[in-house]
XYZ file of C-alpha atoms in Angstrom:
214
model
C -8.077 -18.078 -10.736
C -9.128 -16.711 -7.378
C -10.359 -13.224 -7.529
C -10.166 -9.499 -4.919
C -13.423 -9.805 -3.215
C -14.438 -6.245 -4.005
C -16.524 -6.171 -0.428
C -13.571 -6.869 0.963
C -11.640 -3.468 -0.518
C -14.742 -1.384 -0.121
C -14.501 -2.416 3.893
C -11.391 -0.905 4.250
C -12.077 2.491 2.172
C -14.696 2.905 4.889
C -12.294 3.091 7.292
C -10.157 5.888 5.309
C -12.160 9.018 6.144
C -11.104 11.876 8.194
C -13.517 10.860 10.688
C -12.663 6.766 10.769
C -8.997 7.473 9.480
C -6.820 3.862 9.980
C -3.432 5.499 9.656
C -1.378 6.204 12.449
C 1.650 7.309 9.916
C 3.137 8.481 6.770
C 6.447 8.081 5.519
C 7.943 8.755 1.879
C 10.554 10.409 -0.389
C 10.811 12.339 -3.203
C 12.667 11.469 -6.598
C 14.003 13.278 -9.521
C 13.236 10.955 -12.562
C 17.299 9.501 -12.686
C 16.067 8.527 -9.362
C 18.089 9.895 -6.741
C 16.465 11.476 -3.835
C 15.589 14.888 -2.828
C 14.244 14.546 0.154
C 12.171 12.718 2.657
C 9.845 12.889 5.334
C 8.406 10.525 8.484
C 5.159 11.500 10.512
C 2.305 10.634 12.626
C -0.277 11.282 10.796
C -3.019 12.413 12.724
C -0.597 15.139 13.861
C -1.105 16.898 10.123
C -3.536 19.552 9.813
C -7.065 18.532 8.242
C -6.984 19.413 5.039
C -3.564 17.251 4.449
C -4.888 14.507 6.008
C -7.599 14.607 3.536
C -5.235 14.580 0.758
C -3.318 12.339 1.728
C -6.249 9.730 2.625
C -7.236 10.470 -0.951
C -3.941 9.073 -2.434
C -3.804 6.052 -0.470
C -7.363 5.317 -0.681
C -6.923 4.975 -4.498
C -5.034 1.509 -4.157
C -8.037 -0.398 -2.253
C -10.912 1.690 -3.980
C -9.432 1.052 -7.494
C -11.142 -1.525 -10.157
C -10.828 -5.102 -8.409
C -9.286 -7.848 -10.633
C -8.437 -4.426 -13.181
C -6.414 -2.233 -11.905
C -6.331 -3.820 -8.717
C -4.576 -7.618 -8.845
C -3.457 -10.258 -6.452
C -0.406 -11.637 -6.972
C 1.734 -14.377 -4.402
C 5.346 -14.553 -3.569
C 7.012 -17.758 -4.253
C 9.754 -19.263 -1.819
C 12.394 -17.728 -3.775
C 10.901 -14.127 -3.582
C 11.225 -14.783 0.537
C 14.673 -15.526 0.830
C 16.575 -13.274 3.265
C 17.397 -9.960 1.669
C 14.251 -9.729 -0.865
C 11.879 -7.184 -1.490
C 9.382 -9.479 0.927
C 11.349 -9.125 3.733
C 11.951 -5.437 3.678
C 8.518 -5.251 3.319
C 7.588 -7.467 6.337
C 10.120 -5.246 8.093
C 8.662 -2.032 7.349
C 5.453 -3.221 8.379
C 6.602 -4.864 11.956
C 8.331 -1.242 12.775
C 4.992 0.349 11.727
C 7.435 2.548 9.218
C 9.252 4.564 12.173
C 12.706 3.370 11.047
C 13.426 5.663 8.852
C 17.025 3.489 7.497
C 14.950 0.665 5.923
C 12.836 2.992 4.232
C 16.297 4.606 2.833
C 17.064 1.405 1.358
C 13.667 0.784 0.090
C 14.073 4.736 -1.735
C 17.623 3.523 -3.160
C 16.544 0.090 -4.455
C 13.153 2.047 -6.016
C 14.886 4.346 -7.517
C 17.663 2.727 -9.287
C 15.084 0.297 -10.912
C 12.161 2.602 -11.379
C 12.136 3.955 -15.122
C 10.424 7.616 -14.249
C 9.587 10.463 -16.965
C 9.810 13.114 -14.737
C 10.161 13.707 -10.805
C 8.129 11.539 -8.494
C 7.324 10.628 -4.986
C 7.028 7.624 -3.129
C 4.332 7.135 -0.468
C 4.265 5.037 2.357
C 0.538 4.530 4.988
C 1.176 2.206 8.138
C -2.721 1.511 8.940
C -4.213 -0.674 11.300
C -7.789 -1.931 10.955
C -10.028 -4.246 13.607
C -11.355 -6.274 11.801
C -15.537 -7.125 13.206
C -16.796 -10.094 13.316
C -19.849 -10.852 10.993
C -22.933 -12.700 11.883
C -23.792 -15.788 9.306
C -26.347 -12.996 7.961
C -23.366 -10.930 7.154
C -24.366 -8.321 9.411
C -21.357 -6.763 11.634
C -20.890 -8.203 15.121
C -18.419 -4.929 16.352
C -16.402 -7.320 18.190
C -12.689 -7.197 16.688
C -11.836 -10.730 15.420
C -8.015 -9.593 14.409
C -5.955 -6.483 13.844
C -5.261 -6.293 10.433
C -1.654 -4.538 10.195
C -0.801 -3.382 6.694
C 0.982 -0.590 4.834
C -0.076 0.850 1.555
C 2.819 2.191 -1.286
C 1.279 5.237 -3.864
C 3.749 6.171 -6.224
C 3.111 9.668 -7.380
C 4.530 11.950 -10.173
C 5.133 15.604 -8.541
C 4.833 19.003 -10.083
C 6.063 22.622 -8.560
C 6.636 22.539 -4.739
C 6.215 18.242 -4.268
C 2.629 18.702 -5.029
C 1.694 15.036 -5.889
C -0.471 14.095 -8.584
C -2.495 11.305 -7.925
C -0.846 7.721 -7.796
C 0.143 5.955 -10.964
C 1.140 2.588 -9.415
C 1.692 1.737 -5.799
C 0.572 -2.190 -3.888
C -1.110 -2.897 -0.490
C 0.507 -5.348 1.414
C 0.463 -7.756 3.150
C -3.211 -8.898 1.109
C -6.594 -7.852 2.749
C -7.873 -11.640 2.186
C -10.894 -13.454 3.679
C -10.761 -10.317 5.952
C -7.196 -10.945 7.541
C -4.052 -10.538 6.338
C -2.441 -12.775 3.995
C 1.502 -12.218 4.203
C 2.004 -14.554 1.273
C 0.341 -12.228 -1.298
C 0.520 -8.719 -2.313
C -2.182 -6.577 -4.403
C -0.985 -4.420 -6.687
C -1.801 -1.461 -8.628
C -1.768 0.168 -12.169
C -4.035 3.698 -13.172
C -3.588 2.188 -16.423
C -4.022 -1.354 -16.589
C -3.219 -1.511 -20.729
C 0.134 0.340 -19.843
C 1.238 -1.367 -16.839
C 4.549 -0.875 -14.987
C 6.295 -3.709 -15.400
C 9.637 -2.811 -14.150
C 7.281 -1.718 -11.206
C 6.152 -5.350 -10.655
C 9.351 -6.973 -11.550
C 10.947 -4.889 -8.358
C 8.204 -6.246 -6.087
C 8.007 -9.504 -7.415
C 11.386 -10.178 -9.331
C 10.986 -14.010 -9.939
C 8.639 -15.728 -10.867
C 5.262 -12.948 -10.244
C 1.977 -15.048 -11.159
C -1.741 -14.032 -10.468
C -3.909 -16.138 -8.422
């Protein structure tokens, strides 16, 4: 069983500070808990003020910086999880527009929420980041010299209280997979807050067929 090399996550929280912030936008929607949506939003995000970028680095920084091989897992796509009209190639889609067309994230809201069992209202969260990846000496030691761009988009789902103040994220995935320091579009890594209570209709959505660690 291959494992998240925890290095490997901690690389890219580095890069999630207000100061060496990776995102270049935020998209996402809010949901009451029979899952129909209230509203939804679509923005560069370096043009929010400070303090919400901070928060919202916060909530996407909890996928990557979560417990490896815990609450963080790896899981792969099989052919049949590719075929035109999945999940996978939503995804792939959201990720090539960088999240600035705002109809395929409609129809990622609508599929979410008519599968998503919820307990109370919720949002979905959406981070288009891009990270250049250095190049690293045999001694491990950064080279600063961008080997690849590694293009990726992180999903927080959040329950929401009063005015859409979100709590922070109770499930959510990175994809495509940070792995070997590039991206891996064959594999997703998911999360769980709770790995002993895990969302399985959650992972069935992303992975419908046959989901399997590696």
């Amino acid at each position: 069983m291959n494992q998240i090399n925890r290095e490997d996550m901690l690389e890219l929280t580095r890069r999630m500070t207000l100061k060496r912030n990776c995102f270049d936008r935020i998209a996402g929607a809010y949901l009451d808990r029979e899952g129909f949506v209230d509203g939804t939003f679509n923005k560069n995000f370096r043009q929010l003020s400070l303090p919400d970028q901070q928060k919202n680095l916060d909530i996407a920084k909890t996928i990557p910086f979560s417990e490896t091989n815990v609450a963080l897992k790896e899981y792969v796509f099989s052919g049949e999880e590719k075929k035109p009209g999945s999940v996978w190639q939503l995804l792939c889609a959201l990720r090539e527009c960088e999240l600035k067309n705002d109809a395929l994230l409609d129809i990622f809201y609508e599929v979410f929420g008519e599968k998503y069992p919820a307990s109370g209202d919720y949002a979905v969260y959406f981070f288009h980041g891009n990270y250049d990846v250095p190049r690293k000496a045999k001694d491990k030691e950064s080279l600063w010299e961008s080997e690849e761009v590694y293009r990726f988009l992180i999903c927080a789902v959040c329950p929401v209280s009063g005015d859409y103040e979100p709590g922070m994220p109770v499930c959510g995935f990175m994809f495509p997979a940070f792995k070997d320091r590039g991206p891996d579009n064959g594999r997703i890594q998911v999360f769980e807050a709770d790995p002993a209570r895990p969302h399985r209709d959650f992972l069935n959505l992303i992975l419908p067929v046959s989901a399997y660690i590696l």
